[in-house]
Amino acid sequence: MKFLPADEQLAILERGVVDLVDRDDLRKRLAASRDTGRPLRVKFGIDPSSPDIHLGHTVPLRKLRDFQRLGHRVIVLWGTATAMVGDPTGRNKTRPALTREQVEANKQTYRAQVGAVLDIADVEERENGEWFHQQSFMDCIALASRYTVARMLERDDFQKRHREHQPIAVHEFLYPLLQGHDSVELRCDVEIGGTDQLFNLMVGRDLQAQAGQTPQVCLTMPLLEGLDGSQKMSKSLGNYVGVAESASVQFGKLMKVPNELLAKYFLLLTDVSVERAAELVRNPLEAKFSLADAVVAGFHGAAAAAAARAEYDRVHQQGGLPDVLPEWSPAADFRRTPEGKAPLPAAIAAAGLAASSSDARRLIEGGGVRVDGVVVRDVRTALAAGAFVVQVGKGKAARFLIA
C-alpha cells in the first residue's frame, strides 16, 4: 500500500489528541512505515465489562479508524482476562469481578457496535485470555516483580484512595501490568486509550523496553462529558447517547448537548473541520442540527438522519408525536384507586415522563399534559382499563396500557 507522507498522516492523527508520547517518535515510525511498506501495529484494548457502548466509547474508536484509513494495522484486543480482574482507573472502590460467561456475552454485543465505527473485517481481533489463561501463578509473580509499589502509587486514583483510607486490593496493582504485558505479546507500535489510561499505557512502554522491544507510542483521547454537561458520559448517570439507539432517539438526545460542549462534540464525534465547527457554534441551534445530522448519519445513514430530523421537527416544533412510542403498563405494586384505576400523576411519574408525582401534578395544573390529544387539568384524573396516548409537554409521550 502507498502510505501518505508522514507529516500528512500526523496532521490527521493529531486531531483531538491530548497526550502523545511522543510526537517525534510517532513521526519517525510513520516515515519508516512509508519507506518499508510495513503498517504500524495499533492496539486498543476493550474490557467487555458491559454489553452496550455510547458515544464516549467511540472517541478512541474513531482515532483507530483514522489509523485504519491510513493503512495501518488496527488490533482490537478483547480483555477476556483483564475484564475478570477489573480496571481500577477512576474508581473509588474495587470493581466486582465478572465471570467468563458474562464477559463473553458482553463481548458479542459490544463487537457488533464497534463495527459501526471500524471496518471490523479489516481488524485484527485478539483476546488476552490467549496468554493469561495459560499462565501459572508463578508467571504472575514474575510479572509482578517487574514493577514497584512506589511506581504503582504514583497513580492519582491509588493515591486518593490511600489518603482516604479506601481499600486497595492487591490484584488491582496487577491490572496495569496485565495491560502492559498485552503490548509485549502483540509487539505494538502504538496504543490508544482515554486520558485516564495514560498510566497503564506507559507501563506498556516500560515492559516492552524490559523485553528488548522498542517502546510503544502512547496516544490518549479526551473523556467525553455527557448531556448533563459536567459528568463523564455514562449509562448509569443517564447522560449518554447509545451507539445502538435508534436514529430518532440519537437525534433527539444530541439536540440537548449543552452549547459549551458543541465544539468538543464536533471535534471528537464528527469529521467536520475545526474551522467549520467554529462557524457553526456561533448559532447553537443550527450547530446542534448539524451535529445531530452528522453523528446519526454516521451510524444509520443519511436517509435515516433526514427522517430523524423530520420527526424531531414534527414533535418539537409542530406539537406532533413520534412515529414509535414507548409503552408503559402498571407494575404489580403500582397503587391504584379503590376502583382499580391508575391515578394519572402517579402513572406519569412511573412511566418516566415526570420526575415525581408532585412534578406531574404541577404539569397537569399548568396544562402541559394531554391524554389522547385532549388537555387534562384535573390532578384527580385516573385512567380505567384501556390504551391511552399520554403526552407531557412537546417532547415526551408514551402509550399507557392499563389492564
PDB file of C-alpha atoms in Angstrom, residues 95-389:
ATOM      1  CA  ARG A  95     -14.947  -3.248  40.967  1.00  0.00           C
ATOM      2  CA  PRO A  96     -16.761  -6.595  41.269  1.00  0.00           C
ATOM      3  CA  ALA A  97     -15.200  -9.308  39.137  1.00  0.00           C
ATOM      4  CA  LEU A  98     -17.090 -10.756  36.157  1.00  0.00           C
ATOM      5  CA  THR A  99     -17.444 -14.393  35.175  1.00  0.00           C
ATOM      6  CA  ARG A 100     -16.169 -15.750  31.862  1.00  0.00           C
ATOM      7  CA  GLU A 101     -19.761 -16.204  30.725  1.00  0.00           C
ATOM      8  CA  GLN A 102     -20.619 -12.553  31.441  1.00  0.00           C
ATOM      9  CA  VAL A 103     -17.509 -11.346  29.629  1.00  0.00           C
ATOM     10  CA  GLU A 104     -18.235 -13.449  26.549  1.00  0.00           C
ATOM     11  CA  ALA A 105     -21.888 -12.341  26.387  1.00  0.00           C
ATOM     12  CA  ASN A 106     -20.870  -8.677  26.667  1.00  0.00           C
ATOM     13  CA  LYS A 107     -18.208  -9.129  24.011  1.00  0.00           C
ATOM     14  CA  GLN A 108     -20.690 -10.332  21.410  1.00  0.00           C
ATOM     15  CA  THR A 109     -22.980  -7.281  21.660  1.00  0.00           C
ATOM     16  CA  TYR A 110     -20.039  -4.900  22.073  1.00  0.00           C
ATOM     17  CA  ARG A 111     -18.406  -6.265  18.908  1.00  0.00           C
ATOM     18  CA  ALA A 112     -21.449  -5.515  16.759  1.00  0.00           C
ATOM     19  CA  GLN A 113     -21.452  -1.909  17.970  1.00  0.00           C
ATOM     20  CA  VAL A 114     -17.694  -1.474  17.426  1.00  0.00           C
ATOM     21  CA  GLY A 115     -18.374  -2.469  13.826  1.00  0.00           C
ATOM     22  CA  ALA A 116     -20.463   0.686  13.474  1.00  0.00           C
ATOM     23  CA  VAL A 117     -17.222   2.719  13.679  1.00  0.00           C
ATOM     24  CA  LEU A 118     -14.473   0.428  12.395  1.00  0.00           C
ATOM     25  CA  ASP A 119     -14.203  -1.820   9.371  1.00  0.00           C
ATOM     26  CA  ILE A 120     -14.358  -4.868  11.610  1.00  0.00           C
ATOM     27  CA  ALA A 121     -13.469  -7.205   8.728  1.00  0.00           C
ATOM     28  CA  ASP A 122     -10.089  -5.467   8.468  1.00  0.00           C
ATOM     29  CA  VAL A 123      -9.342  -5.541  12.203  1.00  0.00           C
ATOM     30  CA  GLU A 124      -7.003  -7.991  13.915  1.00  0.00           C
ATOM     31  CA  GLU A 125      -9.052  -9.256  16.829  1.00  0.00           C
ATOM     32  CA  ARG A 126      -7.264 -10.889  19.734  1.00  0.00           C
ATOM     33  CA  GLU A 127      -8.110 -11.900  23.297  1.00  0.00           C
ATOM     34  CA  ASN A 128      -5.648 -11.556  26.162  1.00  0.00           C
ATOM     35  CA  GLY A 129      -7.060 -14.771  27.546  1.00  0.00           C
ATOM     36  CA  GLU A 130      -4.900 -16.389  24.846  1.00  0.00           C
ATOM     37  CA  TRP A 131      -1.846 -15.922  27.067  1.00  0.00           C
ATOM     38  CA  PHE A 132      -3.110 -15.127  30.558  1.00  0.00           C
ATOM     39  CA  HIS A 133      -5.429 -18.124  30.858  1.00  0.00           C
ATOM     40  CA  GLN A 134      -2.455 -20.388  30.060  1.00  0.00           C
ATOM     41  CA  GLN A 135      -0.055 -18.881  32.596  1.00  0.00           C
ATOM     42  CA  SER A 136       0.705 -20.207  36.038  1.00  0.00           C
ATOM     43  CA  PHE A 137       0.684 -18.416  39.375  1.00  0.00           C
ATOM     44  CA  MET A 138       4.467 -18.251  39.249  1.00  0.00           C
ATOM     45  CA  ASP A 139       4.222 -16.428  35.898  1.00  0.00           C
ATOM     46  CA  CYS A 140       2.078 -13.849  37.693  1.00  0.00           C
ATOM     47  CA  ILE A 141       4.712 -13.492  40.426  1.00  0.00           C
ATOM     48  CA  ALA A 142       7.398 -12.968  37.784  1.00  0.00           C
ATOM     49  CA  LEU A 143       5.329 -10.229  36.133  1.00  0.00           C
ATOM     50  CA  ALA A 144       4.662  -8.556  39.492  1.00  0.00           C
ATOM     51  CA  SER A 145       8.411  -8.428  40.188  1.00  0.00           C
ATOM     52  CA  ARG A 146       8.921  -6.063  37.252  1.00  0.00           C
ATOM     53  CA  TYR A 147       7.253  -3.040  38.881  1.00  0.00           C
ATOM     54  CA  THR A 148       7.483  -1.453  42.318  1.00  0.00           C
ATOM     55  CA  VAL A 149       4.716  -0.482  44.715  1.00  0.00           C
ATOM     56  CA  ALA A 150       6.113   3.063  44.738  1.00  0.00           C
ATOM     57  CA  ARG A 151       5.576   3.312  40.979  1.00  0.00           C
ATOM     58  CA  MET A 152       2.026   1.980  41.315  1.00  0.00           C
ATOM     59  CA  LEU A 153       1.231   4.547  43.972  1.00  0.00           C
ATOM     60  CA  GLU A 154       2.113   7.311  41.519  1.00  0.00           C
ATOM     61  CA  ARG A 155      -1.342   6.768  40.049  1.00  0.00           C
ATOM     62  CA  ASP A 156      -3.715   9.527  41.138  1.00  0.00           C
ATOM     63  CA  ASP A 157      -6.627   7.202  41.900  1.00  0.00           C
ATOM     64  CA  PHE A 158      -4.470   4.919  44.071  1.00  0.00           C
ATOM     65  CA  GLN A 159      -3.053   7.940  45.924  1.00  0.00           C
ATOM     66  CA  LYS A 160      -6.544   9.300  46.538  1.00  0.00           C
ATOM     67  CA  ARG A 161      -7.898   6.016  47.828  1.00  0.00           C
ATOM     68  CA  HIS A 162      -4.851   5.529  50.052  1.00  0.00           C
ATOM     69  CA  ARG A 163      -5.265   9.021  51.561  1.00  0.00           C
ATOM     70  CA  GLU A 164      -8.960   8.428  52.181  1.00  0.00           C
ATOM     71  CA  HIS A 165      -8.318   5.006  53.730  1.00  0.00           C
ATOM     72  CA  GLN A 166     -10.247   3.275  50.959  1.00  0.00           C
ATOM     73  CA  PRO A 167      -9.185  -0.335  50.439  1.00  0.00           C
ATOM     74  CA  ILE A 168      -6.936  -1.190  47.501  1.00  0.00           C
ATOM     75  CA  ALA A 169      -6.835  -4.879  46.692  1.00  0.00           C
ATOM     76  CA  VAL A 170      -3.500  -6.374  45.628  1.00  0.00           C
ATOM     77  CA  HIS A 171      -4.974  -7.647  42.361  1.00  0.00           C
ATOM     78  CA  GLU A 172      -5.700  -4.032  41.351  1.00  0.00           C
ATOM     79  CA  PHE A 173      -1.943  -3.373  41.290  1.00  0.00           C
ATOM     80  CA  LEU A 174      -1.686  -6.180  38.768  1.00  0.00           C
ATOM     81  CA  TYR A 175      -4.111  -4.680  36.254  1.00  0.00           C
ATOM     82  CA  PRO A 176      -1.688  -2.116  34.742  1.00  0.00           C
ATOM     83  CA  LEU A 177       0.913  -4.886  34.460  1.00  0.00           C
ATOM     84  CA  LEU A 178      -1.537  -7.132  32.622  1.00  0.00           C
ATOM     85  CA  GLN A 179      -2.445  -4.343  30.206  1.00  0.00           C
ATOM     86  CA  GLY A 180       1.226  -3.520  29.699  1.00  0.00           C
ATOM     87  CA  HIS A 181       2.115  -7.153  29.078  1.00  0.00           C
ATOM     88  CA  ASP A 182      -0.524  -7.244  26.335  1.00  0.00           C
ATOM     89  CA  SER A 183       1.631  -4.763  24.409  1.00  0.00           C
ATOM     90  CA  VAL A 184       4.637  -7.059  24.779  1.00  0.00           C
ATOM     91  CA  GLU A 185       2.671 -10.022  23.453  1.00  0.00           C
ATOM     92  CA  LEU A 186       1.333  -8.037  20.485  1.00  0.00           C
ATOM     93  CA  ARG A 187       4.551  -6.081  19.748  1.00  0.00           C
ATOM     94  CA  CYS A 188       2.581  -2.851  19.442  1.00  0.00           C
ATOM     95  CA  ASP A 189       3.884   0.293  17.809  1.00  0.00           C
ATOM     96  CA  VAL A 190       1.066   2.457  19.170  1.00  0.00           C
ATOM     97  CA  GLU A 191      -1.518   2.076  21.925  1.00  0.00           C
ATOM     98  CA  ILE A 192      -4.622   4.243  22.175  1.00  0.00           C
ATOM     99  CA  GLY A 193      -6.698   4.974  25.280  1.00  0.00           C
ATOM    100  CA  GLY A 194      -8.568   7.666  27.145  1.00  0.00           C
ATOM    101  CA  THR A 195      -6.684  10.252  29.178  1.00  0.00           C
ATOM    102  CA  ASP A 196      -7.438   8.199  32.285  1.00  0.00           C
ATOM    103  CA  GLN A 197      -5.449   5.326  30.747  1.00  0.00           C
ATOM    104  CA  LEU A 198      -2.116   7.130  30.350  1.00  0.00           C
ATOM    105  CA  PHE A 199      -0.510   5.410  33.345  1.00  0.00           C
ATOM    106  CA  ASN A 200      -1.467   1.965  32.057  1.00  0.00           C
ATOM    107  CA  LEU A 201      -0.196   2.789  28.566  1.00  0.00           C
ATOM    108  CA  MET A 202       3.116   3.984  29.961  1.00  0.00           C
ATOM    109  CA  VAL A 203       3.505   0.723  31.886  1.00  0.00           C
ATOM    110  CA  GLY A 204       3.347  -0.964  28.488  1.00  0.00           C
ATOM    111  CA  ARG A 205       6.300   1.156  27.326  1.00  0.00           C
ATOM    112  CA  ASP A 206       8.316   0.110  30.368  1.00  0.00           C
ATOM    113  CA  LEU A 207       7.562  -3.600  29.967  1.00  0.00           C
ATOM    114  CA  GLN A 208       8.346  -3.516  26.242  1.00  0.00           C
ATOM    115  CA  ALA A 209      11.713  -1.888  26.966  1.00  0.00           C
ATOM    116  CA  GLN A 210      12.460  -4.581  29.583  1.00  0.00           C
ATOM    117  CA  ALA A 211      11.575  -7.214  26.964  1.00  0.00           C
ATOM    118  CA  GLY A 212      14.004  -5.703  24.464  1.00  0.00           C
ATOM    119  CA  GLN A 213      11.281  -4.225  22.258  1.00  0.00           C
ATOM    120  CA  THR A 214      11.008  -0.643  21.023  1.00  0.00           C
ATOM    121  CA  PRO A 215       8.604   1.056  23.464  1.00  0.00           C
ATOM    122  CA  GLN A 216       5.207   1.861  22.011  1.00  0.00           C
ATOM    123  CA  VAL A 217       3.884   5.351  21.297  1.00  0.00           C
ATOM    124  CA  CYS A 218       1.122   6.256  23.773  1.00  0.00           C
ATOM    125  CA  LEU A 219      -1.786   8.285  22.435  1.00  0.00           C
ATOM    126  CA  THR A 220      -4.703   9.386  24.589  1.00  0.00           C
ATOM    127  CA  MET A 221      -8.064  10.899  23.694  1.00  0.00           C
ATOM    128  CA  PRO A 222     -10.264  13.145  25.866  1.00  0.00           C
ATOM    129  CA  LEU A 223     -13.062  11.788  28.008  1.00  0.00           C
ATOM    130  CA  LEU A 224     -16.414  12.992  26.692  1.00  0.00           C
ATOM    131  CA  GLU A 225     -18.821  14.761  29.023  1.00  0.00           C
ATOM    132  CA  GLY A 226     -22.422  13.646  28.788  1.00  0.00           C
ATOM    133  CA  LEU A 227     -25.615  15.541  28.079  1.00  0.00           C
ATOM    134  CA  ASP A 228     -25.623  16.998  31.599  1.00  0.00           C
ATOM    135  CA  GLY A 229     -22.532  18.991  30.617  1.00  0.00           C
ATOM    136  CA  SER A 230     -20.446  18.025  33.647  1.00  0.00           C
ATOM    137  CA  GLN A 231     -20.118  14.301  34.347  1.00  0.00           C
ATOM    138  CA  LYS A 232     -18.349  11.849  32.048  1.00  0.00           C
ATOM    139  CA  MET A 233     -20.823  10.216  29.674  1.00  0.00           C
ATOM    140  CA  SER A 234     -22.203   7.173  31.441  1.00  0.00           C
ATOM    141  CA  LYS A 235     -25.184   4.902  31.053  1.00  0.00           C
ATOM    142  CA  SER A 236     -25.592   4.717  34.833  1.00  0.00           C
ATOM    143  CA  LEU A 237     -25.883   8.525  35.003  1.00  0.00           C
ATOM    144  CA  GLY A 238     -28.418   8.643  32.162  1.00  0.00           C
ATOM    145  CA  ASN A 239     -26.442  11.343  30.321  1.00  0.00           C
ATOM    146  CA  TYR A 240     -25.461   9.164  27.377  1.00  0.00           C
ATOM    147  CA  VAL A 241     -26.212   8.655  23.687  1.00  0.00           C
ATOM    148  CA  GLY A 242     -26.085   4.949  22.882  1.00  0.00           C
ATOM    149  CA  VAL A 243     -24.490   3.600  19.723  1.00  0.00           C
ATOM    150  CA  ALA A 244     -27.254   1.007  19.359  1.00  0.00           C
ATOM    151  CA  GLU A 245     -30.097   3.503  19.873  1.00  0.00           C
ATOM    152  CA  SER A 246     -32.434   4.375  17.013  1.00  0.00           C
ATOM    153  CA  ALA A 247     -31.771   7.319  14.713  1.00  0.00           C
ATOM    154  CA  SER A 248     -34.643   9.332  16.197  1.00  0.00           C
ATOM    155  CA  VAL A 249     -33.511   8.737  19.787  1.00  0.00           C
ATOM    156  CA  GLN A 250     -29.910   9.671  18.951  1.00  0.00           C
ATOM    157  CA  PHE A 251     -31.050  12.789  17.110  1.00  0.00           C
ATOM    158  CA  GLY A 252     -33.282  13.941  19.958  1.00  0.00           C
ATOM    159  CA  LYS A 253     -30.581  13.411  22.560  1.00  0.00           C
ATOM    160  CA  LEU A 254     -27.928  15.247  20.540  1.00  0.00           C
ATOM    161  CA  MET A 255     -30.214  18.269  20.319  1.00  0.00           C
ATOM    162  CA  LYS A 256     -29.772  18.506  24.106  1.00  0.00           C
ATOM    163  CA  VAL A 257     -25.976  18.863  24.006  1.00  0.00           C
ATOM    164  CA  PRO A 258     -25.013  21.930  26.102  1.00  0.00           C
ATOM    165  CA  ASN A 259     -23.859  24.854  23.955  1.00  0.00           C
ATOM    166  CA  GLU A 260     -20.444  24.961  25.603  1.00  0.00           C
ATOM    167  CA  LEU A 261     -19.742  21.352  24.532  1.00  0.00           C
ATOM    168  CA  LEU A 262     -20.707  21.710  20.871  1.00  0.00           C
ATOM    169  CA  ALA A 263     -17.171  22.374  19.634  1.00  0.00           C
ATOM    170  CA  LYS A 264     -15.842  19.374  21.553  1.00  0.00           C
ATOM    171  CA  TYR A 265     -18.572  17.089  20.191  1.00  0.00           C
ATOM    172  CA  PHE A 266     -17.821  18.235  16.631  1.00  0.00           C
ATOM    173  CA  LEU A 267     -14.101  17.633  17.186  1.00  0.00           C
ATOM    174  CA  LEU A 268     -14.400  14.159  18.700  1.00  0.00           C
ATOM    175  CA  LEU A 269     -17.519  12.705  17.068  1.00  0.00           C
ATOM    176  CA  THR A 270     -17.513  14.071  13.502  1.00  0.00           C
ATOM    177  CA  ASP A 271     -15.223  14.767  10.573  1.00  0.00           C
ATOM    178  CA  VAL A 272     -16.329  18.410  10.418  1.00  0.00           C
ATOM    179  CA  SER A 273     -13.253  20.643  10.226  1.00  0.00           C
ATOM    180  CA  VAL A 274     -12.296  22.758  13.227  1.00  0.00           C
ATOM    181  CA  GLU A 275     -12.785  25.914  11.151  1.00  0.00           C
ATOM    182  CA  ARG A 276     -16.275  24.896  10.008  1.00  0.00           C
ATOM    183  CA  ALA A 277     -17.253  23.845  13.535  1.00  0.00           C
ATOM    184  CA  ALA A 278     -16.150  27.260  14.851  1.00  0.00           C
ATOM    185  CA  GLU A 279     -18.506  28.905  12.358  1.00  0.00           C
ATOM    186  CA  LEU A 280     -21.401  26.587  13.232  1.00  0.00           C
ATOM    187  CA  VAL A 281     -21.262  27.066  17.003  1.00  0.00           C
ATOM    188  CA  ARG A 282     -21.941  30.788  16.593  1.00  0.00           C
ATOM    189  CA  ASN A 283     -25.553  29.696  16.075  1.00  0.00           C
ATOM    190  CA  PRO A 284     -26.025  26.952  18.701  1.00  0.00           C
ATOM    191  CA  LEU A 285     -29.404  25.728  17.429  1.00  0.00           C
ATOM    192  CA  GLU A 286     -28.221  25.246  13.867  1.00  0.00           C
ATOM    193  CA  ALA A 287     -24.986  23.764  15.197  1.00  0.00           C
ATOM    194  CA  LYS A 288     -26.974  21.129  17.091  1.00  0.00           C
ATOM    195  CA  PHE A 289     -28.921  20.217  13.959  1.00  0.00           C
ATOM    196  CA  SER A 290     -25.639  19.858  12.041  1.00  0.00           C
ATOM    197  CA  LEU A 291     -24.067  17.819  14.839  1.00  0.00           C
ATOM    198  CA  ALA A 292     -27.054  15.504  15.173  1.00  0.00           C
ATOM    199  CA  ASP A 293     -27.243  15.042  11.407  1.00  0.00           C
ATOM    200  CA  ALA A 294     -23.527  14.177  11.130  1.00  0.00           C
ATOM    201  CA  VAL A 295     -23.493  11.727  14.036  1.00  0.00           C
ATOM    202  CA  VAL A 296     -26.762   9.976  13.166  1.00  0.00           C
ATOM    203  CA  ALA A 297     -25.803   9.687   9.501  1.00  0.00           C
ATOM    204  CA  GLY A 298     -22.540   8.071  10.565  1.00  0.00           C
ATOM    205  CA  PHE A 299     -24.368   5.279  12.375  1.00  0.00           C
ATOM    206  CA  HIS A 300     -27.631   4.951  10.443  1.00  0.00           C
ATOM    207  CA  GLY A 301     -27.081   6.607   7.057  1.00  0.00           C
ATOM    208  CA  ALA A 302     -28.114   9.924   5.529  1.00  0.00           C
ATOM    209  CA  ALA A 303     -31.714   8.871   4.845  1.00  0.00           C
ATOM    210  CA  ALA A 304     -32.264   7.849   8.470  1.00  0.00           C
ATOM    211  CA  ALA A 305     -30.727  11.123   9.680  1.00  0.00           C
ATOM    212  CA  ALA A 306     -33.083  13.105   7.421  1.00  0.00           C
ATOM    213  CA  ALA A 307     -36.086  11.124   8.699  1.00  0.00           C
ATOM    214  CA  ALA A 308     -34.987  11.701  12.294  1.00  0.00           C
ATOM    215  CA  ARG A 309     -34.751  15.450  11.615  1.00  0.00           C
ATOM    216  CA  ALA A 310     -38.269  15.452  10.128  1.00  0.00           C
ATOM    217  CA  GLU A 311     -39.621  13.579  13.144  1.00  0.00           C
ATOM    218  CA  TYR A 312     -37.859  15.945  15.534  1.00  0.00           C
ATOM    219  CA  ASP A 313     -39.421  18.939  13.769  1.00  0.00           C
ATOM    220  CA  ARG A 314     -42.857  17.371  13.875  1.00  0.00           C
ATOM    221  CA  VAL A 315     -42.644  16.568  17.579  1.00  0.00           C
ATOM    222  CA  HIS A 316     -40.894  19.679  18.892  1.00  0.00           C
ATOM    223  CA  GLN A 317     -41.981  22.418  16.510  1.00  0.00           C
ATOM    224  CA  GLN A 318     -45.402  21.248  15.377  1.00  0.00           C
ATOM    225  CA  GLY A 319     -46.596  19.509  18.535  1.00  0.00           C
ATOM    226  CA  GLY A 320     -46.873  16.091  16.875  1.00  0.00           C
ATOM    227  CA  LEU A 321     -45.967  12.658  18.193  1.00  0.00           C
ATOM    228  CA  PRO A 322     -43.032  10.385  17.414  1.00  0.00           C
ATOM    229  CA  ASP A 323     -43.602   7.528  14.989  1.00  0.00           C
ATOM    230  CA  VAL A 324     -42.773   4.949  17.666  1.00  0.00           C
ATOM    231  CA  LEU A 325     -43.963   5.448  21.242  1.00  0.00           C
ATOM    232  CA  PRO A 326     -42.604   3.656  24.293  1.00  0.00           C
ATOM    233  CA  GLU A 327     -45.211   1.636  26.152  1.00  0.00           C
ATOM    234  CA  TRP A 328     -45.916   1.582  29.881  1.00  0.00           C
ATOM    235  CA  SER A 329     -48.096  -0.692  31.975  1.00  0.00           C
ATOM    236  CA  PRO A 330     -48.597  -0.521  35.760  1.00  0.00           C
ATOM    237  CA  ALA A 331     -46.402  -2.854  37.766  1.00  0.00           C
ATOM    238  CA  ALA A 332     -47.966  -5.231  40.246  1.00  0.00           C
ATOM    239  CA  ASP A 333     -47.161  -2.923  43.165  1.00  0.00           C
ATOM    240  CA  PHE A 334     -48.491   0.221  41.444  1.00  0.00           C
ATOM    241  CA  ARG A 335     -51.044   1.831  43.770  1.00  0.00           C
ATOM    242  CA  ARG A 336     -54.417   2.158  42.062  1.00  0.00           C
ATOM    243  CA  THR A 337     -57.648   3.823  43.195  1.00  0.00           C
ATOM    244  CA  PRO A 338     -60.246   1.710  45.021  1.00  0.00           C
ATOM    245  CA  GLU A 339     -61.996   1.395  41.640  1.00  0.00           C
ATOM    246  CA  GLY A 340     -58.872  -0.152  40.105  1.00  0.00           C
ATOM    247  CA  LYS A 341     -57.953   2.892  38.028  1.00  0.00           C
ATOM    248  CA  ALA A 342     -54.438   4.309  37.577  1.00  0.00           C
ATOM    249  CA  PRO A 343     -54.027   7.836  39.033  1.00  0.00           C
ATOM    250  CA  LEU A 344     -52.672   9.942  36.189  1.00  0.00           C
ATOM    251  CA  PRO A 345     -49.938  11.823  38.157  1.00  0.00           C
ATOM    252  CA  ALA A 346     -48.525   8.601  39.604  1.00  0.00           C
ATOM    253  CA  ALA A 347     -48.717   6.892  36.208  1.00  0.00           C
ATOM    254  CA  ILE A 348     -46.865   9.747  34.501  1.00  0.00           C
ATOM    255  CA  ALA A 349     -44.094   9.551  37.119  1.00  0.00           C
ATOM    256  CA  ALA A 350     -43.877   5.752  36.936  1.00  0.00           C
ATOM    257  CA  ALA A 351     -43.591   5.930  33.146  1.00  0.00           C
ATOM    258  CA  GLY A 352     -40.652   8.326  33.446  1.00  0.00           C
ATOM    259  CA  LEU A 353     -42.452  11.261  31.839  1.00  0.00           C
ATOM    260  CA  ALA A 354     -42.029  13.337  35.007  1.00  0.00           C
ATOM    261  CA  ALA A 355     -39.549  13.300  37.874  1.00  0.00           C
ATOM    262  CA  SER A 356     -42.211  12.598  40.508  1.00  0.00           C
ATOM    263  CA  SER A 357     -45.955  12.525  41.126  1.00  0.00           C
ATOM    264  CA  SER A 358     -45.840  16.057  42.512  1.00  0.00           C
ATOM    265  CA  ASP A 359     -43.975  17.208  39.399  1.00  0.00           C
ATOM    266  CA  ALA A 360     -46.647  15.514  37.275  1.00  0.00           C
ATOM    267  CA  ARG A 361     -49.398  17.303  39.206  1.00  0.00           C
ATOM    268  CA  ARG A 362     -47.745  20.662  38.521  1.00  0.00           C
ATOM    269  CA  LEU A 363     -47.564  19.832  34.829  1.00  0.00           C
ATOM    270  CA  ILE A 364     -51.225  18.836  34.761  1.00  0.00           C
ATOM    271  CA  GLU A 365     -52.303  22.018  36.529  1.00  0.00           C
ATOM    272  CA  GLY A 366     -50.254  24.037  34.048  1.00  0.00           C
ATOM    273  CA  GLY A 367     -51.970  22.475  31.054  1.00  0.00           C
ATOM    274  CA  GLY A 368     -48.873  20.568  29.958  1.00  0.00           C
ATOM    275  CA  VAL A 369     -50.441  17.101  29.798  1.00  0.00           C
ATOM    276  CA  ARG A 370     -52.612  15.618  27.058  1.00  0.00           C
ATOM    277  CA  VAL A 371     -54.406  12.280  27.069  1.00  0.00           C
ATOM    278  CA  ASP A 372     -55.354  11.137  23.574  1.00  0.00           C
ATOM    279  CA  GLY A 373     -54.798  14.691  22.369  1.00  0.00           C
ATOM    280  CA  VAL A 374     -57.004  16.364  24.993  1.00  0.00           C
ATOM    281  CA  VAL A 375     -55.520  18.658  27.632  1.00  0.00           C
ATOM    282  CA  VAL A 376     -56.118  17.353  31.158  1.00  0.00           C
ATOM    283  CA  ARG A 377     -56.076  19.838  34.054  1.00  0.00           C
ATOM    284  CA  ASP A 378     -57.630  17.814  36.864  1.00  0.00           C
ATOM    285  CA  VAL A 379     -54.933  16.219  39.040  1.00  0.00           C
ATOM    286  CA  ARG A 380     -57.542  13.717  40.277  1.00  0.00           C
ATOM    287  CA  THR A 381     -57.825  12.151  36.822  1.00  0.00           C
ATOM    288  CA  ALA A 382     -57.401   8.361  36.845  1.00  0.00           C
ATOM    289  CA  LEU A 383     -57.252   6.031  33.858  1.00  0.00           C
ATOM    290  CA  ALA A 384     -59.501   2.988  33.573  1.00  0.00           C
ATOM    291  CA  ALA A 385     -58.634  -0.141  31.598  1.00  0.00           C
ATOM    292  CA  GLY A 386     -57.598   0.614  28.019  1.00  0.00           C
ATOM    293  CA  ALA A 387     -54.871   2.135  25.859  1.00  0.00           C
ATOM    294  CA  PHE A 388     -54.061   5.857  26.088  1.00  0.00           C
ATOM    295  CA  VAL A 389     -51.500   8.121  24.439  1.00  0.00           C
TER     296      VAL A 389
END
